[in-house]
Each structure stands twice: as structure tokens, then as C-alpha cells.
Amino acid sequence: MKQKHTIWVWNWLQSAVKPAWLGSLLVVLGSVLRIRQYLANRSLWGDEASLAVNIVSRSFAGLAEPLGYHQAAPLGFLYVSKLAAIVFGNADYVLRLFPLICGIFALYFFYRIVLEEFGAAGLFALAMFAVNSWQTFYVSEFKQYGVDVTAALLLLWLSLRAVRSEIRRGDFFWLGAAGAAVIWMSHASVFVLAGIGAALAFEKYARKKPIPFLWLLGMAAAWLVSFGVDYLVTLQYTAGDKFFRTYWMKSFLPLPPWSDIPWLLNVYGKFALIVLTSSGTALDNWVFFAALAGGAFLFFRRPAAALTLILPFFATLFASAWQKYPLSHRFMLFLVPLTLLLMAEALRGIYLLLARRSKPAALLACALFMAAFLYFPIFNAAAAFRFPSTISEMKPILQYVAEKRQAGDVVYIHYAAVPTFLYYAPFYQFDAEQALKGVYRQDSRKAFDRFFEDVAALRGNDRVWIIFSEIPYCGGCEGDPIAYFKNRLDDYGAALDEVSSVASAAYLYDLNP
């Protein structure tokens, strides 16, 4: 009797749960989470502000030159951002609007892929993607990493349509045009295009699909020409930048890869974190096994789809080994939806294998699979909805200093806070030219020593505001680095006032002995 009841429940679920409307609800949920984070209007943090300063201070032609403050971004992304700032005005909301729009489109593209290729099992992947707090955060970030995700999903959707049973010229045209365009919006898109190109070649020559050679040639030519022009205009400077190679040296794949197993495990841990939005649990390793199983299941069902999802990982690893692409959290963000789709295929395969013996057992196994992987993403998404994420909050600091400062006050900016200060200075009536700015050095110890040399040189002033944000190095101190600097500053003078916020602070000192 109990088994009959379970089967009835399963049959009812099959008839009641429609992938189209449930998928639509997940798209709405994901959009709400992303808009909530965007509307929090957190302060630009240092990396965002460094890029924003380039946007507001340069012309369109200037943006094609190597960017200041050690920044790099696709030229198309820079131009769209510059145009938005001109049309709508320079503001945090405006600069982050394009990534937000792309993030919502990413949900739609994911939804289309699920409906057309993965069915009900794909809803699990869509749910994981919709509530993923890393995806939510980076579409409210004035950087290109959220756009990378959208570009990857757009190309994936178009490529899967191109290898349907009915080969249509229009599908290849749109795939070729989109690939040529998104290269200018996303550096990571080239890895997805490499996977797509290899998958299409496999379909034509290994599986004998009737894909006209001229279609493939024209599409590949469009991609290569677009990439070549982009490389000559901007990418060659980024690829040859010694600062980037030095800064990201520890994030490049070692050769041979097995020569540094701890490095591989560390990078995998970072990737598991952005997939599950949590790390250090037994589920970390199961992400790999689920994706591996899903790749095998999918290869037997749709070889081209499997290669399209898997090969971008190898292309990314190749670029990293060539020291052209670092493997760090946000740089791997575009690979997350590909992983989730492979995991969804594993879910589908598990059900089909177990359902041969017992549908209730298959249903229970799939429910446990989904519950285990969705627990942390849902929990973290709920927390982020209540308390949107932020990295540092410079706006309240500058507002307070602007209200309290007096004529003749000296304003000194710690080197890590300089880009953020330069961006926000006009909003709070600071004369950026008059403020004293710390000097950035790639050698953290030298920058640390230089700061205290600057403070010593300011002795004799009655009122000195010292502004901090995102201190990257404090000489090996333990605990809050800003508190450490505050304690050290007490040796130079008397504190008169202070204000603090998330990873940011300002202190007013009398440095006149």
C-alpha cells in the first residue's frame, strides 16, 4: 500500500511539475536576488573603483590604451560602461547597470538551455544557478566577470541549437555573429568558443553530421578575425603586462600539473566554493564526481553537447599553463553554469539507472542529491537577501570627513584607498589634487614602510585626516589590520576623531608635538 502511494505521488509530481513554469519561477527568483544585491548600492571597492576612474577620466580612444591602476577589461565592456556614464551620468548604479542586465539575461539563456536540452533534471541546475550568491554578487559588480557568465551561456545556447537533428543555416549564422561580438565583451568567451569549435568539428567529421564545410569555415573565420583585431587593439598589452604575470604567478597552472598537487587541490577548492557557495564540506569532492558522471552520461546521449560543456575547461587550463589566464575565484565564474549542467545530467542519469528497478527509490535518491547540493546555496542566498554583500564601504567615511573637516586640514590617503578616493572625491567636494596620496608598490613591505615614513613627514600639522580602505598588508599583524595601523598611529600623535565602516576608516590626528 505504501509503495502504491509513493508511486501515485511520483505520477502526480510528473503531471503537476511543468519545467516551463517552474523554470520561469526560478528565473524570477534569480532576478529578484540579483536586483536586491544591486539596489543595496554598496560602495565601489578598490578594484571596481580602479576601473571606474579609467572610465570617467578617459575618452573612448584612451580606453583602448593600457589602463591605469593595473586594470584590464574587454574593450566592448569599457565602451558600453563609458556610454552609460555619458548618457545617464556617473554613478555607482549606472556603472553596475550593464552587468546587472547581463546577469538577468544569463538566467534566461540558462532557462532556454534547460528547456531545450536537459528537461526536468535541468531545473536542478537552474535552481543552483539562480540562488548562487557568487553569481548574484558579481552581476552587481562593476567588473566583467558577470558578463563572462552571460557570454558563455549565450554561446552555449546558440551552439546547442546549431547541432540539432535539423541543421539550419540561421543557427550557424547567429552563432558566428554572436561569437565574433562577445569576444569584445568577454575575454573568457574564447575558451567557450574553442570548445564549441571542437565540438562542431567532431560532429561533422567523427559523427558525419551534414554540416556544410563553408558554414564552419565562415563561422571560424569570423571568430578568428574578431579575436585577431581585438588582440592587436588591446589584448596584446594585457597579455604582455609584467605586472599581471607577477601578480597572478601563483594562480597559473604549473607544468607538469602533477608536479604541484597542493596547488591543484587549492584551485579545486576555490572552484568548489563558487559552485556550492560554501567550502570545507564533504560535498566539495562530490562536485567533481557528479560533473564527471554527468559528462559521461551526456556524451552517450549528446556527444556534441558534452564536448561543448567539457572542452572549455581544458582550454582554460591550457591558457593558464601558458600564463595567460589566472585560475582564481572570479576568473572561473563562467565555468560554474557548465558544471551545474553536467551535474544536472548526472541527476538525470541516476534517475534513469535506478528507475529500472524502482521508481520510488530513484525519486528518493534524486531528492537527496538535490537537497544536499542545494542546502548551502539556498541558505547563503537567504542570508545575502537579508544582508547584501559588501567588500568595503568608503562612501560613509568620505561623507563623515567632508562634514567634519576644517579649512587647513591635511588629508592623507593610504595607498590602497587611492583609487576609491579618486572616484568618490568629486561626490563629496574633495579636491583630489590637494590630498596627499600614498604610493603603491608591488613589494608590500616597502609600501608598508613608506606609509609610516609619510606619517612621520606630516609631523607638525595640528589636524591630519588619514583615510584607510582594504589594507592588503600590515607587516604580519594579527586581527584587524586597520586597528593595527590605528595603534601604530598613536605613537605619532593624539587621536582627535575617528569614523569606521566595513574595511574602511578615517582618523583625525594632531601630529604637532
PDB file of C-alpha atoms in Angstrom, residues 3-205:
ATOM      1  CA  GLN A   3       4.597   1.647  -2.360  1.00  0.00           C
ATOM      2  CA  LYS A   4       1.436   2.351  -4.347  1.00  0.00           C
ATOM      3  CA  HIS A   5       1.029   5.643  -2.515  1.00  0.00           C
ATOM      4  CA  THR A   6       4.639   6.606  -3.329  1.00  0.00           C
ATOM      5  CA  ILE A   7       4.139   5.778  -6.990  1.00  0.00           C
ATOM      6  CA  TRP A   8       0.953   7.851  -7.004  1.00  0.00           C
ATOM      7  CA  VAL A   9       2.854  10.778  -5.533  1.00  0.00           C
ATOM      8  CA  TRP A  10       5.539  10.396  -8.211  1.00  0.00           C
ATOM      9  CA  ASN A  11       2.977  10.275 -11.010  1.00  0.00           C
ATOM     10  CA  TRP A  12       1.266  13.336  -9.579  1.00  0.00           C
ATOM     11  CA  LEU A  13       4.572  15.215  -9.446  1.00  0.00           C
ATOM     12  CA  GLN A  14       5.308  14.297 -13.048  1.00  0.00           C
ATOM     13  CA  SER A  15       1.977  15.702 -14.190  1.00  0.00           C
ATOM     14  CA  ALA A  16       1.942  18.740 -11.891  1.00  0.00           C
ATOM     15  CA  VAL A  17       5.524  19.966 -12.189  1.00  0.00           C
ATOM     16  CA  LYS A  18       5.912  21.584 -15.583  1.00  0.00           C
ATOM     17  CA  PRO A  19       9.518  22.509 -16.466  1.00  0.00           C
ATOM     18  CA  ALA A  20       8.424  25.663 -18.312  1.00  0.00           C
ATOM     19  CA  TRP A  21       6.531  27.341 -15.493  1.00  0.00           C
ATOM     20  CA  LEU A  22       8.818  26.101 -12.733  1.00  0.00           C
ATOM     21  CA  GLY A  23      11.800  27.306 -14.743  1.00  0.00           C
ATOM     22  CA  SER A  24      10.119  30.692 -15.141  1.00  0.00           C
ATOM     23  CA  LEU A  25       9.674  30.926 -11.374  1.00  0.00           C
ATOM     24  CA  LEU A  26      13.360  30.183 -10.880  1.00  0.00           C
ATOM     25  CA  VAL A  27      14.291  32.907 -13.368  1.00  0.00           C
ATOM     26  CA  VAL A  28      12.117  35.354 -11.434  1.00  0.00           C
ATOM     27  CA  LEU A  29      13.691  34.235  -8.143  1.00  0.00           C
ATOM     28  CA  GLY A  30      17.196  34.647  -9.512  1.00  0.00           C
ATOM     29  CA  SER A  31      16.323  38.077 -10.906  1.00  0.00           C
ATOM     30  CA  VAL A  32      14.915  39.212  -7.558  1.00  0.00           C
ATOM     31  CA  LEU A  33      18.080  38.106  -5.744  1.00  0.00           C
ATOM     32  CA  ARG A  34      20.287  39.937  -8.235  1.00  0.00           C
ATOM     33  CA  ILE A  35      18.227  43.128  -8.192  1.00  0.00           C
ATOM     34  CA  ARG A  36      18.205  43.058  -4.383  1.00  0.00           C
ATOM     35  CA  GLN A  37      22.006  42.994  -4.310  1.00  0.00           C
ATOM     36  CA  TYR A  38      22.171  45.754  -6.942  1.00  0.00           C
ATOM     37  CA  LEU A  39      19.748  48.024  -5.067  1.00  0.00           C
ATOM     38  CA  ALA A  40      21.865  47.773  -1.909  1.00  0.00           C
ATOM     39  CA  ASN A  41      24.127  50.275  -3.702  1.00  0.00           C
ATOM     40  CA  ARG A  42      27.234  49.258  -1.809  1.00  0.00           C
ATOM     41  CA  SER A  43      30.359  51.354  -2.245  1.00  0.00           C
ATOM     42  CA  LEU A  44      32.665  50.550  -5.096  1.00  0.00           C
ATOM     43  CA  TRP A  45      35.606  48.660  -3.644  1.00  0.00           C
ATOM     44  CA  GLY A  46      39.186  49.166  -4.757  1.00  0.00           C
ATOM     45  CA  ASP A  47      39.180  47.000  -7.868  1.00  0.00           C
ATOM     46  CA  GLU A  48      35.890  48.445  -9.104  1.00  0.00           C
ATOM     47  CA  ALA A  49      36.981  51.991  -8.327  1.00  0.00           C
ATOM     48  CA  SER A  50      40.272  51.473 -10.163  1.00  0.00           C
ATOM     49  CA  LEU A  51      38.320  50.588 -13.292  1.00  0.00           C
ATOM     50  CA  ALA A  52      35.762  53.354 -12.711  1.00  0.00           C
ATOM     51  CA  VAL A  53      38.496  56.004 -12.539  1.00  0.00           C
ATOM     52  CA  ASN A  54      39.615  54.925 -16.006  1.00  0.00           C
ATOM     53  CA  ILE A  55      36.046  55.163 -17.310  1.00  0.00           C
ATOM     54  CA  VAL A  56      35.384  58.690 -16.046  1.00  0.00           C
ATOM     55  CA  SER A  57      38.825  60.135 -16.802  1.00  0.00           C
ATOM     56  CA  ARG A  58      39.469  58.774 -20.283  1.00  0.00           C
ATOM     57  CA  SER A  59      37.989  59.256 -23.719  1.00  0.00           C
ATOM     58  CA  PHE A  60      36.834  56.340 -25.853  1.00  0.00           C
ATOM     59  CA  ALA A  61      40.211  56.387 -27.607  1.00  0.00           C
ATOM     60  CA  GLY A  62      42.013  56.444 -24.264  1.00  0.00           C
ATOM     61  CA  LEU A  63      40.167  53.338 -23.111  1.00  0.00           C
ATOM     62  CA  ALA A  64      41.809  51.392 -25.959  1.00  0.00           C
ATOM     63  CA  GLU A  65      45.215  52.109 -24.423  1.00  0.00           C
ATOM     64  CA  PRO A  66      46.640  50.202 -21.420  1.00  0.00           C
ATOM     65  CA  LEU A  67      44.506  51.125 -18.424  1.00  0.00           C
ATOM     66  CA  GLY A  68      45.768  52.797 -15.287  1.00  0.00           C
ATOM     67  CA  TYR A  69      45.812  51.279 -11.797  1.00  0.00           C
ATOM     68  CA  HIS A  70      46.732  47.862 -13.205  1.00  0.00           C
ATOM     69  CA  GLN A  71      43.343  47.198 -14.738  1.00  0.00           C
ATOM     70  CA  ALA A  72      42.293  45.123 -17.723  1.00  0.00           C
ATOM     71  CA  ALA A  73      38.833  44.673 -19.211  1.00  0.00           C
ATOM     72  CA  PRO A  74      37.340  43.867 -22.633  1.00  0.00           C
ATOM     73  CA  LEU A  75      37.091  46.949 -24.816  1.00  0.00           C
ATOM     74  CA  GLY A  76      33.400  46.413 -25.566  1.00  0.00           C
ATOM     75  CA  PHE A  77      32.644  46.292 -21.847  1.00  0.00           C
ATOM     76  CA  LEU A  78      34.587  49.520 -21.333  1.00  0.00           C
ATOM     77  CA  TYR A  79      32.784  51.283 -24.186  1.00  0.00           C
ATOM     78  CA  VAL A  80      29.319  50.261 -23.004  1.00  0.00           C
ATOM     79  CA  SER A  81      30.198  51.475 -19.499  1.00  0.00           C
ATOM     80  CA  LYS A  82      31.575  54.754 -20.819  1.00  0.00           C
ATOM     81  CA  LEU A  83      28.469  55.323 -22.935  1.00  0.00           C
ATOM     82  CA  ALA A  84      26.205  54.604 -19.951  1.00  0.00           C
ATOM     83  CA  ALA A  85      28.118  57.118 -17.822  1.00  0.00           C
ATOM     84  CA  ILE A  86      27.769  59.767 -20.533  1.00  0.00           C
ATOM     85  CA  VAL A  87      24.058  59.158 -21.106  1.00  0.00           C
ATOM     86  CA  PHE A  88      22.862  58.538 -17.546  1.00  0.00           C
ATOM     87  CA  GLY A  89      25.558  60.254 -15.519  1.00  0.00           C
ATOM     88  CA  ASN A  90      28.445  58.987 -13.445  1.00  0.00           C
ATOM     89  CA  ALA A  91      27.093  56.951 -10.519  1.00  0.00           C
ATOM     90  CA  ASP A  92      27.509  53.545  -8.911  1.00  0.00           C
ATOM     91  CA  TYR A  93      24.077  52.446 -10.138  1.00  0.00           C
ATOM     92  CA  VAL A  94      24.920  53.412 -13.703  1.00  0.00           C
ATOM     93  CA  LEU A  95      28.275  51.653 -13.841  1.00  0.00           C
ATOM     94  CA  ARG A  96      26.775  48.454 -12.480  1.00  0.00           C
ATOM     95  CA  LEU A  97      23.690  48.511 -14.673  1.00  0.00           C
ATOM     96  CA  PHE A  98      25.189  46.667 -17.649  1.00  0.00           C
ATOM     97  CA  PRO A  99      26.481  43.736 -15.530  1.00  0.00           C
ATOM     98  CA  LEU A 100      23.041  43.513 -13.887  1.00  0.00           C
ATOM     99  CA  ILE A 101      21.231  43.386 -17.231  1.00  0.00           C
ATOM    100  CA  CYS A 102      23.674  40.733 -18.420  1.00  0.00           C
ATOM    101  CA  GLY A 103      23.065  38.747 -15.232  1.00  0.00           C
ATOM    102  CA  ILE A 104      19.321  38.662 -15.826  1.00  0.00           C
ATOM    103  CA  PHE A 105      19.850  37.642 -19.454  1.00  0.00           C
ATOM    104  CA  ALA A 106      22.137  34.859 -18.197  1.00  0.00           C
ATOM    105  CA  LEU A 107      19.194  33.445 -16.256  1.00  0.00           C
ATOM    106  CA  TYR A 108      17.077  33.497 -19.417  1.00  0.00           C
ATOM    107  CA  PHE A 109      19.765  31.780 -21.525  1.00  0.00           C
ATOM    108  CA  PHE A 110      20.186  29.135 -18.827  1.00  0.00           C
ATOM    109  CA  TYR A 111      16.419  28.637 -18.789  1.00  0.00           C
ATOM    110  CA  ARG A 112      16.345  28.128 -22.558  1.00  0.00           C
ATOM    111  CA  ILE A 113      19.196  25.600 -22.407  1.00  0.00           C
ATOM    112  CA  VAL A 114      17.420  23.654 -19.670  1.00  0.00           C
ATOM    113  CA  LEU A 115      14.103  23.512 -21.531  1.00  0.00           C
ATOM    114  CA  GLU A 116      15.629  22.552 -24.854  1.00  0.00           C
ATOM    115  CA  GLU A 117      18.317  20.114 -23.728  1.00  0.00           C
ATOM    116  CA  PHE A 118      18.005  18.906 -20.124  1.00  0.00           C
ATOM    117  CA  GLY A 119      14.315  18.834 -19.261  1.00  0.00           C
ATOM    118  CA  ALA A 120      13.174  18.361 -15.668  1.00  0.00           C
ATOM    119  CA  ALA A 121      16.653  17.418 -14.379  1.00  0.00           C
ATOM    120  CA  GLY A 122      17.954  20.715 -15.722  1.00  0.00           C
ATOM    121  CA  LEU A 123      15.701  22.558 -13.285  1.00  0.00           C
ATOM    122  CA  PHE A 124      18.083  21.459 -10.543  1.00  0.00           C
ATOM    123  CA  ALA A 125      20.940  23.220 -12.353  1.00  0.00           C
ATOM    124  CA  LEU A 126      18.793  26.299 -12.945  1.00  0.00           C
ATOM    125  CA  ALA A 127      17.891  26.403  -9.241  1.00  0.00           C
ATOM    126  CA  MET A 128      21.566  26.133  -8.259  1.00  0.00           C
ATOM    127  CA  PHE A 129      22.429  28.921 -10.672  1.00  0.00           C
ATOM    128  CA  ALA A 130      19.529  31.168  -9.639  1.00  0.00           C
ATOM    129  CA  VAL A 131      20.422  31.131  -5.933  1.00  0.00           C
ATOM    130  CA  ASN A 132      24.214  31.058  -6.317  1.00  0.00           C
ATOM    131  CA  SER A 133      25.396  34.001  -4.209  1.00  0.00           C
ATOM    132  CA  TRP A 134      28.645  34.361  -6.180  1.00  0.00           C
ATOM    133  CA  GLN A 135      26.672  34.825  -9.389  1.00  0.00           C
ATOM    134  CA  THR A 136      24.340  37.230  -7.599  1.00  0.00           C
ATOM    135  CA  PHE A 137      27.220  39.310  -6.266  1.00  0.00           C
ATOM    136  CA  TYR A 138      29.174  39.608  -9.497  1.00  0.00           C
ATOM    137  CA  VAL A 139      26.259  40.902 -11.555  1.00  0.00           C
ATOM    138  CA  SER A 140      26.161  43.871  -9.173  1.00  0.00           C
ATOM    139  CA  GLU A 141      29.901  44.378  -9.559  1.00  0.00           C
ATOM    140  CA  PHE A 142      31.474  46.886 -11.911  1.00  0.00           C
ATOM    141  CA  LYS A 143      33.733  44.262 -13.434  1.00  0.00           C
ATOM    142  CA  GLN A 144      33.405  41.958 -16.419  1.00  0.00           C
ATOM    143  CA  TYR A 145      33.143  38.612 -14.638  1.00  0.00           C
ATOM    144  CA  GLY A 146      29.345  38.514 -14.565  1.00  0.00           C
ATOM    145  CA  VAL A 147      29.373  39.355 -18.270  1.00  0.00           C
ATOM    146  CA  ASP A 148      31.695  36.368 -18.824  1.00  0.00           C
ATOM    147  CA  VAL A 149      28.933  34.103 -17.494  1.00  0.00           C
ATOM    148  CA  THR A 150      26.317  35.629 -19.787  1.00  0.00           C
ATOM    149  CA  ALA A 151      28.600  35.330 -22.813  1.00  0.00           C
ATOM    150  CA  ALA A 152      29.293  31.667 -22.031  1.00  0.00           C
ATOM    151  CA  LEU A 153      25.601  30.829 -21.693  1.00  0.00           C
ATOM    152  CA  LEU A 154      24.609  32.718 -24.841  1.00  0.00           C
ATOM    153  CA  LEU A 155      27.232  30.870 -26.872  1.00  0.00           C
ATOM    154  CA  LEU A 156      26.296  27.551 -25.308  1.00  0.00           C
ATOM    155  CA  TRP A 157      22.608  28.052 -26.076  1.00  0.00           C
ATOM    156  CA  LEU A 158      23.298  29.003 -29.707  1.00  0.00           C
ATOM    157  CA  SER A 159      25.761  26.151 -30.203  1.00  0.00           C
ATOM    158  CA  LEU A 160      23.328  23.533 -28.898  1.00  0.00           C
ATOM    159  CA  ARG A 161      20.706  24.839 -31.285  1.00  0.00           C
ATOM    160  CA  ALA A 162      23.194  24.564 -34.149  1.00  0.00           C
ATOM    161  CA  VAL A 163      23.707  20.815 -33.644  1.00  0.00           C
ATOM    162  CA  ARG A 164      20.059  19.823 -33.549  1.00  0.00           C
ATOM    163  CA  SER A 165      18.882  16.990 -35.748  1.00  0.00           C
ATOM    164  CA  GLU A 166      17.749  19.584 -38.283  1.00  0.00           C
ATOM    165  CA  ILE A 167      20.805  21.564 -39.448  1.00  0.00           C
ATOM    166  CA  ARG A 168      19.803  25.158 -40.229  1.00  0.00           C
ATOM    167  CA  ARG A 169      21.879  27.927 -41.750  1.00  0.00           C
ATOM    168  CA  GLY A 170      20.347  30.573 -39.497  1.00  0.00           C
ATOM    169  CA  ASP A 171      21.595  28.826 -36.354  1.00  0.00           C
ATOM    170  CA  PHE A 172      25.161  28.882 -37.631  1.00  0.00           C
ATOM    171  CA  PHE A 173      24.875  32.486 -38.721  1.00  0.00           C
ATOM    172  CA  TRP A 174      23.752  33.645 -35.284  1.00  0.00           C
ATOM    173  CA  LEU A 175      26.382  31.534 -33.564  1.00  0.00           C
ATOM    174  CA  GLY A 176      29.089  33.010 -35.776  1.00  0.00           C
ATOM    175  CA  ALA A 177      27.864  36.578 -35.304  1.00  0.00           C
ATOM    176  CA  ALA A 178      27.433  36.219 -31.543  1.00  0.00           C
ATOM    177  CA  GLY A 179      30.868  34.645 -31.148  1.00  0.00           C
ATOM    178  CA  ALA A 180      32.536  37.459 -33.088  1.00  0.00           C
ATOM    179  CA  ALA A 181      30.729  40.056 -30.964  1.00  0.00           C
ATOM    180  CA  VAL A 182      31.136  38.641 -27.457  1.00  0.00           C
ATOM    181  CA  ILE A 183      34.905  38.350 -27.852  1.00  0.00           C
ATOM    182  CA  TRP A 184      34.881  42.125 -27.340  1.00  0.00           C
ATOM    183  CA  MET A 185      32.766  41.774 -24.191  1.00  0.00           C
ATOM    184  CA  SER A 186      34.385  38.775 -22.520  1.00  0.00           C
ATOM    185  CA  HIS A 187      37.961  37.535 -22.561  1.00  0.00           C
ATOM    186  CA  ALA A 188      36.818  34.151 -21.230  1.00  0.00           C
ATOM    187  CA  SER A 189      34.482  33.672 -24.206  1.00  0.00           C
ATOM    188  CA  VAL A 190      37.421  32.480 -26.329  1.00  0.00           C
ATOM    189  CA  PHE A 191      37.632  29.320 -24.196  1.00  0.00           C
ATOM    190  CA  VAL A 192      33.953  28.590 -24.762  1.00  0.00           C
ATOM    191  CA  LEU A 193      34.342  29.243 -28.486  1.00  0.00           C
ATOM    192  CA  ALA A 194      37.299  26.846 -28.604  1.00  0.00           C
ATOM    193  CA  GLY A 195      35.099  24.130 -27.082  1.00  0.00           C
ATOM    194  CA  ILE A 196      32.245  24.883 -29.455  1.00  0.00           C
ATOM    195  CA  GLY A 197      34.510  24.805 -32.487  1.00  0.00           C
ATOM    196  CA  ALA A 198      35.992  21.442 -31.490  1.00  0.00           C
ATOM    197  CA  ALA A 199      32.528  20.018 -30.771  1.00  0.00           C
ATOM    198  CA  LEU A 200      31.215  21.081 -34.181  1.00  0.00           C
ATOM    199  CA  ALA A 201      34.253  19.612 -35.923  1.00  0.00           C
ATOM    200  CA  PHE A 202      33.626  16.356 -34.036  1.00  0.00           C
ATOM    201  CA  GLU A 203      30.000  16.354 -35.168  1.00  0.00           C
ATOM    202  CA  LYS A 204      30.943  16.817 -38.807  1.00  0.00           C
ATOM    203  CA  TYR A 205      33.958  14.566 -39.154  1.00  0.00           C
TER     204      TYR A 205
END
